[in-house]
């Protein structure tokens, strides 16, 4: 803003600039202010103004601390927020919003107005009409938040000119409307906030500055360990067990909901975060104090993308990145390319949305969409229900996209009404989106939009399928499943192989199950779970599963009792419509009792198998199978004893449970024998599309959504009984094994540590391709012989109470010991041995990874990790970055990184490096037994995003890598040792 806008403003700005002339927190726009003009009086006035401004009420979209994409080195790398506060205040005084001319009223049809909004059509730029809808959301945010300081007019121009700028990997700032947490990531987020308050307090600053500045929705969902299954009382029994195990964790979150402003906590037992977000939390359009703007959200789980099916721009970020957004940091992101995915035709009879999403996932993986948006369009959109769209959007991480976006249209509006949103709210949403060119009306001629690349799928070509046995994008057409399974048994060990000798492939393991004769073979199903928001949010596949169960019951088919069956809906609405339809009765008869409302088998909470089943598998080395309606089937995730894990639609889960094996050709072989002695085939139990549609139409009603979510706000008896302290600083219990104060800010000073390379580091682990966050930081059970188990046993925790790594994410001591603790870890240093160990290079000893890391740390040695392609794929998991940092890992050198995980590494001060194209550890002749020196400049000003650096080893080898600090903002984080120290230092300097 021109300084001449207000003489008093200029005076105060001079005073502010004088106080910080010697700091780096000094924007170039004020460098021409003469500090000599400032006297003590001015300083007093400035100080008073600061105190007054800090204490005054402000709207939730605070612009605290800039992460602008432009020349951070020159002006914004770590500017002081007080200057920005003054600029915003005086800009407001002068009324100089750069786009104030497009601020427009939105009239109500009957008179009055809904509110005001920044109108994209009023910009009168023809390029906007060609923009993908997903990019228009980024544009609106930039226009609305433009202050020529954090968000500049140049940023707006970059987005408008998306067609030309996106191929250049330009950076833009983005401010999400809200942050979404689920409890597994919500606990460490609240722990970090509490820890930051303590750090602020110890450094003599106002600890209450640490508060979320955007709305935070925290849903306690990952809380159902499937212990009790085949029981009418399974929900209550599992809930009681969860409260026994997690009372401390739940109490801590309840404390957080009271201690921190702007944080909504949805109690446990309410549902899965992404389904609750879709059915209840999603606003689509915000109306905040009369200002209208699109809902947008970043969440700490990669499947936050489910909300894209509702036309809300949302994607997963690391927990660390989300915490920064909560604290007012605008997000810095590379302006993405957008893949246009055209849908045409109609799904054939009997084909499910799950079949569609597995097909689309395979297509998009092959096309290559990492780091891009995917936007769906075309005539086929009208054939997809909102729930079908949400299923496709949910699996964006599986096909690698930042999000899979479905613009708002009439189908969206119908769903909003179905799920209990008021008529007035829906009218406001439609009016705003139409007025701002963000609504798709397929009854009107469509203007062509420009996309970075194009794909097309005729829905009629989709066929029934499943995916597995180890990755979600390894799709297998149902008709080819038997042959594919045989090849998996024969193939060498890998993503599609188990290397079972031909002479043992027909092995039969006979055992007694509760006095009943039973048998297992390779491919026998031992877990069949209808789980995960991906599918349980979709009435068509859930009611389809009920119809399969009903037909099977009527024909006399029964699921074998040793198969662990479960049904875990993503919200209570599912129970209501399954009861309304009368189909829950038949699911119960087949063993699919409701076990709880939350993530279960998909996240690794499958619970223990019956001891007799577990023994039969282990003693006979059986390749047992799990079939689940989830989105992840990485090895070791579902259960340690199920080496083959297949993703399937809920109806197919029931079908495979009835068959008892994945080694079956449904077209030719019978599923079983009916009550009349006749063979029953797949076609005999599979419902038609018309049957499913009729069940949906008669059973899914708006009142079900209203009553379910009205009850959520009241909590439940067990939650309401939890008593928590009222203090704003948390009283850490040193002996707690759930909530522990992490050492992130130990000995923290106001001076940033600065840039640093790595010298003579040992290689902690040497990996191949596709190391997932499950491998790095497993969420499932804690193995009885692991360092984490030893830690818990030493503190009096019995093995039965170990719980999962996911439930203990609030304790850094457990999570550090659980880092690289996956039992299926393949580390090249072990020469083919599988498991969570490594070689301590100086001594040659084979140790658990944690023990080796501590040995290195105690000796004062840094460590690195070598890896192949797609390092960190899978769920966004902040502990996959926090854990390695606590182990002393200073850098990861990989062929490529998953987007969120790379960002998380930077957020924890770990250097991500990429081998040059065509190179990796093997081609360079690296064994991992060398010592590594990374020649990074010691001054942050000498480092550029994406620059080349030299890595050398103690045996004389040297090679070039690309440093993956992708933005200037990430360099600032690295300079400070991570995002959180960066935020604290800036807040303290206010």
Coordinates of N, CA, C and O in Angstrom, one line a residue, residues 427-555:
X427 N -30.2 -23.3 -1.3 CA -30.4 -22.1 -2.2 C -29.3 -21.2 -2.3 O -28.9 -20.6 -3.3
X428 N -28.7 -20.9 -1.1 CA -27.5 -20.0 -1.0 C -26.4 -20.6 -1.8 O -25.7 -19.9 -2.6
X429 N -26.1 -21.9 -1.6 CA -25.0 -22.5 -2.3 C -25.2 -22.4 -3.8 O -24.2 -22.1 -4.5
X430 N -26.4 -22.8 -4.3 CA -26.6 -22.7 -5.7 C -26.5 -21.3 -6.3 O -25.8 -21.1 -7.3
X431 N -27.1 -20.4 -5.6 CA -27.0 -19.0 -6.1 C -25.6 -18.5 -6.1 O -25.2 -17.8 -7.1
X432 N -24.8 -18.7 -5.1 CA -23.5 -18.2 -5.1 C -22.6 -18.9 -6.2 O -21.9 -18.2 -7.0
X433 N -22.7 -20.2 -6.3 CA -21.9 -20.9 -7.3 C -22.3 -20.6 -8.7 O -21.4 -20.4 -9.6
X434 N -23.6 -20.4 -9.0 CA -24.0 -19.9 -10.3 C -23.5 -18.5 -10.6 O -22.9 -18.2 -11.7
X435 N -23.6 -17.6 -9.6 CA -23.2 -16.2 -9.8 C -21.7 -16.2 -10.1 O -21.2 -15.3 -10.8
X436 N -20.9 -17.1 -9.5 CA -19.5 -17.0 -9.6 C -18.9 -18.0 -10.6 O -17.7 -18.3 -10.5
X437 N -19.7 -18.5 -11.5 CA -19.3 -19.4 -12.5 C -18.6 -20.7 -12.0 O -17.6 -21.1 -12.5
X438 N -19.1 -21.2 -10.9 CA -18.6 -22.4 -10.3 C -19.6 -23.6 -10.3 O -19.3 -24.6 -9.7
X439 N -20.7 -23.4 -11.0 CA -21.8 -24.4 -11.0 C -21.9 -25.0 -12.4 O -21.8 -24.3 -13.4
X440 N -22.0 -26.3 -12.5 CA -22.2 -27.0 -13.8 C -23.6 -27.3 -14.0 O -24.2 -28.1 -13.2
X441 N -24.2 -26.8 -15.0 CA -25.6 -27.1 -15.3 C -25.6 -27.9 -16.7 O -25.4 -27.3 -17.7
X442 N -25.8 -29.2 -16.6 CA -25.7 -30.0 -17.8 C -26.9 -29.9 -18.7 O -26.9 -30.4 -19.8
X443 N -27.9 -29.1 -18.3 CA -29.0 -28.8 -19.1 C -28.7 -27.6 -20.1 O -29.5 -27.3 -21.0
X444 N -27.6 -27.0 -19.8 CA -27.2 -25.8 -20.7 C -26.0 -26.2 -21.5 O -25.2 -27.2 -21.2
X445 N -25.7 -25.5 -22.6 CA -24.5 -25.8 -23.4 C -23.3 -25.6 -22.6 O -23.2 -24.7 -21.9
X446 N -22.3 -26.6 -22.8 CA -21.1 -26.5 -22.0 C -20.0 -25.8 -22.8 O -19.7 -26.2 -23.9
X447 N -19.3 -24.9 -22.1 CA -18.2 -24.2 -22.7 C -17.0 -25.1 -22.5 O -16.8 -25.7 -21.4
X448 N -16.2 -25.3 -23.6 CA -15.0 -26.2 -23.4 C -14.0 -25.5 -22.4 O -13.7 -24.3 -22.5
X449 N -13.5 -26.4 -21.6 CA -12.5 -25.9 -20.7 C -11.1 -26.6 -21.1 O -11.1 -27.6 -21.7
X450 N -10.1 -25.9 -20.7 CA -8.7 -26.4 -21.1 C -8.2 -27.2 -20.0 O -8.3 -26.9 -18.8
X451 N -7.6 -28.4 -20.3 CA -7.0 -29.2 -19.4 C -5.5 -29.5 -19.8 O -5.2 -29.3 -21.0
X452 N -4.7 -29.9 -18.8 CA -3.3 -30.2 -19.1 C -3.2 -31.4 -20.0 O -2.3 -31.5 -20.8
X453 N -4.0 -32.4 -19.8 CA -4.1 -33.6 -20.5 C -5.5 -34.2 -20.4 O -6.3 -33.8 -19.5
X454 N -5.8 -35.2 -21.2 CA -7.2 -35.7 -21.2 C -7.2 -37.3 -21.1 O -6.3 -38.0 -21.7
X455 N -8.2 -37.8 -20.5 CA -8.5 -39.2 -20.4 C -10.0 -39.4 -20.7 O -10.8 -38.4 -20.4
X456 N -10.4 -40.5 -21.1 CA -11.9 -40.8 -21.3 C -12.2 -42.2 -21.0 O -11.4 -43.1 -21.3
X457 N -13.3 -42.4 -20.3 CA -13.8 -43.7 -20.0 C -15.3 -43.9 -20.3 O -16.1 -43.1 -19.8
X458 N -15.6 -44.9 -21.1 CA -17.0 -45.2 -21.3 C -17.4 -46.1 -20.2 O -16.9 -47.2 -20.0
X459 N -18.4 -45.7 -19.3 CA -18.7 -46.4 -18.2 C -19.2 -47.9 -18.5 O -19.1 -48.8 -17.7
X460 N -19.7 -48.0 -19.7 CA -20.3 -49.3 -20.1 C -19.1 -50.3 -20.2 O -19.4 -51.6 -20.3
X461 N -17.9 -49.9 -20.3 CA -16.8 -50.8 -20.5 C -16.2 -51.3 -19.1 O -15.4 -52.2 -19.1
X462 N -16.7 -50.8 -18.0 CA -16.2 -51.2 -16.7 C -16.8 -52.6 -16.4 O -18.0 -52.8 -16.6
X463 N -16.0 -53.4 -15.9 CA -16.4 -54.8 -15.5 C -16.1 -55.1 -14.1 O -15.2 -54.4 -13.5
X464 N -16.8 -56.0 -13.5 CA -16.5 -56.4 -12.1 C -15.0 -56.8 -11.9 O -14.4 -57.4 -12.7
X465 N -14.4 -56.3 -10.8 CA -13.0 -56.5 -10.5 C -12.7 -56.4 -9.0 O -13.5 -55.9 -8.2
X466 N -11.5 -56.8 -8.7 CA -11.0 -56.6 -7.4 C -9.5 -56.1 -7.6 O -9.0 -56.1 -8.7
X467 N -8.8 -55.7 -6.5 CA -7.4 -55.3 -6.6 C -6.6 -56.0 -5.5 O -7.0 -56.1 -4.4
X468 N -5.4 -56.4 -5.9 CA -4.5 -57.1 -5.0 C -3.5 -57.9 -5.7 O -3.4 -57.9 -6.9
X469 N -2.7 -58.7 -4.9 CA -2.9 -59.0 -3.5 C -2.2 -58.1 -2.6 O -2.3 -58.2 -1.3
X470 N -1.5 -57.1 -3.1 CA -0.7 -56.2 -2.2 C -0.7 -54.7 -2.5 O -0.2 -53.9 -1.7
X471 N -1.3 -54.4 -3.6 CA -1.4 -52.9 -3.9 C -2.8 -52.6 -4.5 O -3.4 -53.4 -5.2
X472 N -3.3 -51.4 -4.2 CA -4.7 -51.0 -4.6 C -4.8 -50.8 -6.1 O -5.9 -50.9 -6.7
X473 N -3.7 -50.5 -6.8 CA -3.8 -50.3 -8.3 C -3.5 -51.5 -9.1 O -3.5 -51.5 -10.3
X474 N -3.3 -52.7 -8.5 CA -3.1 -53.9 -9.2 C -4.5 -54.6 -9.4 O -4.9 -55.5 -8.7
X475 N -5.2 -54.0 -10.4 CA -6.6 -54.5 -10.6 C -6.7 -55.8 -11.3 O -5.9 -56.1 -12.2
X476 N -7.6 -56.7 -10.9 CA -7.8 -58.0 -11.5 C -9.3 -58.1 -11.9 O -10.1 -58.1 -11.0
X477 N -9.6 -58.3 -13.2 CA -11.0 -58.5 -13.6 C -11.4 -59.8 -12.9 O -10.7 -60.8 -12.8
X478 N -12.7 -59.8 -12.4 CA -13.2 -60.9 -11.7 C -13.1 -62.2 -12.5 O -12.8 -63.3 -11.9
X479 N -13.3 -62.2 -13.8 CA -13.3 -63.4 -14.6 C -11.9 -63.9 -14.7 O -11.7 -65.1 -15.1
X480 N -10.9 -63.1 -14.4 CA -9.5 -63.6 -14.5 C -8.9 -63.9 -13.1 O -7.7 -64.3 -13.0
X481 N -9.7 -63.8 -12.1 CA -9.1 -63.9 -10.7 C -8.5 -65.2 -10.4 O -7.4 -65.3 -9.9
X482 N -9.1 -66.3 -10.8 CA -8.5 -67.7 -10.5 C -7.1 -67.8 -11.2 O -6.2 -68.3 -10.5
X483 N -7.1 -67.5 -12.4 CA -5.8 -67.6 -13.1 C -4.7 -66.6 -12.5 O -3.5 -67.0 -12.4
X484 N -5.2 -65.4 -12.2 CA -4.2 -64.5 -11.6 C -3.7 -65.0 -10.2 O -2.5 -64.8 -9.9
X485 N -4.6 -65.6 -9.5 CA -4.1 -66.2 -8.2 C -3.1 -67.3 -8.4 O -2.1 -67.3 -7.6
X486 N -3.3 -68.1 -9.3 CA -2.4 -69.2 -9.6 C -1.0 -68.6 -10.0 O 0.0 -69.1 -9.6
X487 N -1.0 -67.5 -10.8 CA 0.2 -66.9 -11.2 C 0.9 -66.3 -10.0 O 2.2 -66.3 -9.9
X488 N 0.1 -65.7 -9.1 CA 0.7 -65.1 -7.9 C 1.4 -66.2 -7.0 O 2.5 -65.9 -6.4
X489 N 0.8 -67.4 -6.9 CA 1.5 -68.5 -6.2 C 2.8 -68.9 -6.8 O 3.8 -69.2 -6.2
X490 N 2.8 -68.8 -8.2 CA 4.0 -69.3 -8.9 C 5.1 -68.2 -9.0 O 6.3 -68.5 -9.0
X491 N 4.7 -66.9 -9.1 CA 5.7 -65.8 -9.3 C 6.6 -65.7 -8.1 O 6.3 -66.0 -7.0
X492 N 7.8 -65.1 -8.4 CA 8.8 -64.8 -7.3 C 8.2 -63.8 -6.4 O 7.3 -63.1 -6.7
X493 N 8.7 -63.8 -5.2 CA 8.2 -62.9 -4.2 C 8.2 -61.4 -4.7 O 9.3 -60.9 -5.1
X494 N 7.1 -60.8 -4.6 CA 7.0 -59.4 -5.1 C 5.5 -58.9 -4.9 O 4.7 -59.6 -4.2
X495 N 5.2 -57.8 -5.6 CA 3.9 -57.3 -5.5 C 2.8 -58.3 -6.0 O 1.6 -58.2 -5.6
X496 N 3.2 -59.1 -7.0 CA 2.3 -60.1 -7.5 C 2.8 -61.5 -7.4 O 2.6 -62.3 -8.3
X497 N 3.5 -61.8 -6.3 CA 4.1 -63.1 -6.2 C 4.4 -63.6 -4.8 O 4.7 -62.7 -4.0
X498 N 4.2 -64.9 -4.6 CA 4.5 -65.5 -3.3 C 5.5 -66.6 -3.4 O 6.0 -67.1 -2.3
X499 N 5.9 -67.0 -4.6 CA 6.9 -68.1 -4.8 C 6.6 -69.3 -3.9 O 7.5 -69.8 -3.2
X500 N 5.4 -69.9 -4.1 CA 5.1 -71.1 -3.4 C 5.5 -72.3 -4.3 O 5.0 -72.3 -5.5
X501 N 6.3 -73.2 -3.9 CA 6.6 -74.4 -4.7 C 5.4 -75.1 -5.2 O 4.4 -75.3 -4.5
X502 N 5.4 -75.5 -6.5 CA 4.3 -76.2 -7.1 C 3.8 -77.4 -6.3 O 2.6 -77.7 -6.2
X503 N 4.7 -78.1 -5.7 CA 4.4 -79.4 -5.0 C 3.6 -79.1 -3.7 O 3.0 -80.0 -3.1
X504 N 3.7 -77.8 -3.2 CA 3.0 -77.5 -2.0 C 1.8 -76.6 -2.2 O 1.1 -76.2 -1.2
X505 N 1.5 -76.3 -3.4 CA 0.4 -75.3 -3.7 C -1.0 -75.9 -3.3 O -1.9 -75.1 -3.1
X506 N -1.1 -77.2 -3.3 CA -2.4 -77.8 -2.9 C -2.5 -78.2 -1.5 O -3.4 -79.0 -1.1
X507 N -1.6 -77.8 -0.7 CA -1.5 -78.2 0.7 C -2.9 -77.8 1.4 O -3.5 -76.8 1.2
X508 N -3.3 -78.7 2.3 CA -4.5 -78.5 3.1 C -4.1 -78.6 4.6 O -3.5 -79.6 5.0
X509 N -4.5 -77.5 5.3 CA -4.2 -77.5 6.8 C -5.5 -77.8 7.5 O -6.4 -77.0 7.5
X510 N -5.6 -79.0 8.1 CA -6.8 -79.4 8.8 C -6.6 -79.0 10.3 O -5.6 -79.2 10.9
X511 N -7.7 -78.5 10.9 CA -7.6 -78.1 12.3 C -9.0 -78.1 12.9 O -10.0 -78.3 12.2
X512 N -9.1 -77.9 14.2 CA -10.4 -77.9 14.9 C -10.7 -76.5 15.3 O -9.9 -75.9 16.0
X513 N -11.9 -76.1 14.9 CA -12.3 -74.7 15.3 C -13.5 -74.9 16.3 O -14.6 -75.2 15.9
X514 N -13.2 -74.7 17.5 CA -14.2 -74.8 18.6 C -14.9 -76.1 18.5 O -16.1 -76.2 18.6
X515 N -14.1 -77.2 18.3 CA -14.7 -78.5 18.3 C -15.3 -78.9 16.9 O -15.8 -80.0 16.8
X516 N -15.2 -78.0 15.9 CA -15.8 -78.3 14.6 C -14.6 -78.5 13.6 O -13.6 -77.7 13.6
X517 N -14.7 -79.5 12.8 CA -13.6 -79.7 11.8 C -13.5 -78.5 10.8 O -14.5 -78.0 10.3
X518 N -12.3 -78.1 10.5 CA -12.1 -77.0 9.6 C -10.8 -77.2 8.8 O -10.0 -78.0 9.2
X519 N -10.7 -76.5 7.7 CA -9.5 -76.6 6.9 C -9.2 -75.3 6.2 O -10.0 -74.4 6.0
X520 N -7.9 -75.1 6.0 CA -7.4 -73.9 5.2 C -6.5 -74.3 4.1 O -5.7 -75.3 4.3
X521 N -6.5 -73.6 3.0 CA -5.6 -73.8 1.9 C -5.0 -72.4 1.5 O -5.4 -71.4 2.0
X522 N -4.1 -72.5 0.6 CA -3.6 -71.2 0.1 C -4.7 -70.5 -0.6 O -5.4 -71.0 -1.4
X523 N -5.0 -69.2 -0.2 CA -6.1 -68.5 -0.8 C -7.3 -68.5 0.0 O -8.3 -67.8 -0.3
X524 N -7.3 -69.3 1.1 CA -8.5 -69.3 2.0 C -8.7 -68.0 2.6 O -7.8 -67.3 3.1
X525 N -10.0 -67.5 2.6 CA -10.3 -66.2 3.2 C -10.5 -66.4 4.7 O -11.3 -67.3 5.2
X526 N -9.8 -65.7 5.5 CA -9.9 -65.7 7.0 C -10.4 -64.4 7.5 O -10.8 -64.3 8.7
X527 N -10.4 -63.3 6.7 CA -10.9 -62.0 7.1 C -11.8 -61.5 6.0 O -11.3 -61.5 4.8
X528 N -13.0 -61.2 6.3 CA -13.9 -60.6 5.3 C -14.6 -59.4 6.0 O -15.4 -59.5 6.9
X529 N -14.2 -58.2 5.5 CA -14.6 -57.0 6.2 C -15.2 -55.9 5.3 O -14.6 -55.5 4.3
X530 N -16.4 -55.6 5.7 CA -17.1 -54.4 5.0 C -16.7 -53.2 5.9 O -17.1 -53.0 7.0
X531 N -15.8 -52.4 5.3 CA -15.1 -51.4 6.1 C -14.7 -50.2 5.2 O -14.9 -50.3 4.0
X532 N -14.3 -49.1 5.8 CA -13.7 -48.0 5.1 C -14.8 -47.0 4.5 O -15.7 -47.5 3.9
X533 N -14.5 -45.7 4.7 CA -15.4 -44.7 4.2 C -15.5 -44.8 2.7 O -16.5 -44.3 2.1
X534 N -14.5 -45.3 2.0 CA -14.5 -45.4 0.6 C -15.8 -46.0 0.1 O -16.4 -45.5 -0.9
X535 N -16.3 -47.0 0.7 CA -17.4 -47.7 0.3 C -18.6 -47.7 1.2 O -19.8 -47.7 0.8
X536 N -18.4 -47.5 2.5 CA -19.5 -47.6 3.5 C -20.3 -46.3 3.4 O -21.4 -46.2 4.0
X537 N -19.8 -45.3 2.7 CA -20.6 -44.0 2.5 C -21.6 -44.2 1.3 O -22.4 -43.3 1.0
X538 N -21.5 -45.3 0.6 CA -22.3 -45.5 -0.6 C -23.4 -46.4 -0.4 O -23.2 -47.7 -0.3
X539 N -24.7 -45.9 -0.4 CA -25.8 -46.8 -0.1 C -26.0 -47.9 -1.1 O -26.5 -49.0 -0.8
X540 N -25.6 -47.7 -2.4 CA -25.9 -48.7 -3.4 C -25.0 -49.9 -3.1 O -25.6 -51.1 -3.3
X541 N -23.8 -49.8 -2.7 CA -23.0 -51.0 -2.5 C -23.3 -51.6 -1.1 O -23.1 -52.8 -0.9
X542 N -23.6 -50.8 -0.2 CA -24.0 -51.3 1.2 C -25.3 -52.1 1.1 O -25.4 -53.2 1.7
X543 N -26.3 -51.6 0.4 CA -27.5 -52.3 0.3 C -27.3 -53.5 -0.7 O -28.0 -54.5 -0.5
X544 N -26.4 -53.3 -1.6 CA -26.1 -54.5 -2.5 C -25.5 -55.6 -1.7 O -25.9 -56.8 -1.9
X545 N -24.7 -55.3 -0.7 CA -24.1 -56.4 0.2 C -25.2 -57.0 0.9 O -25.2 -58.3 1.1
X546 N -26.2 -56.3 1.4 CA -27.3 -56.8 2.1 C -28.2 -57.7 1.3 O -28.6 -58.8 1.7
X547 N -28.3 -57.4 0.0 CA -29.1 -58.2 -0.9 C -28.4 -59.5 -1.2 O -29.0 -60.6 -1.3
X548 N -27.0 -59.5 -1.3 CA -26.3 -60.7 -1.5 C -26.5 -61.6 -0.3 O -26.7 -62.9 -0.5
X549 N -26.4 -61.1 0.9 CA -26.5 -61.9 2.1 C -27.9 -62.5 2.2 O -28.1 -63.6 2.5
X550 N -28.9 -61.7 1.8 CA -30.3 -62.1 1.8 C -30.5 -63.3 0.8 O -31.1 -64.4 1.2
X551 N -30.1 -63.2 -0.4 CA -30.2 -64.2 -1.4 C -29.5 -65.5 -0.9 O -30.0 -66.6 -1.1
X552 N -28.3 -65.3 -0.3 CA -27.6 -66.5 0.1 C -28.3 -67.2 1.3 O -28.4 -68.4 1.3
X553 N -28.9 -66.4 2.2 CA -29.6 -67.0 3.3 C -30.8 -67.8 2.7 O -31.1 -68.9 3.1
X554 N -31.5 -67.2 1.8 CA -32.7 -67.9 1.2 C -32.4 -69.2 0.5 O -33.2 -70.1 0.4
X555 N -31.1 -69.2 -0.1 CA -30.7 -70.4 -0.9 C -30.0 -71.4 0.0 O -29.7 -72.6 -0.4

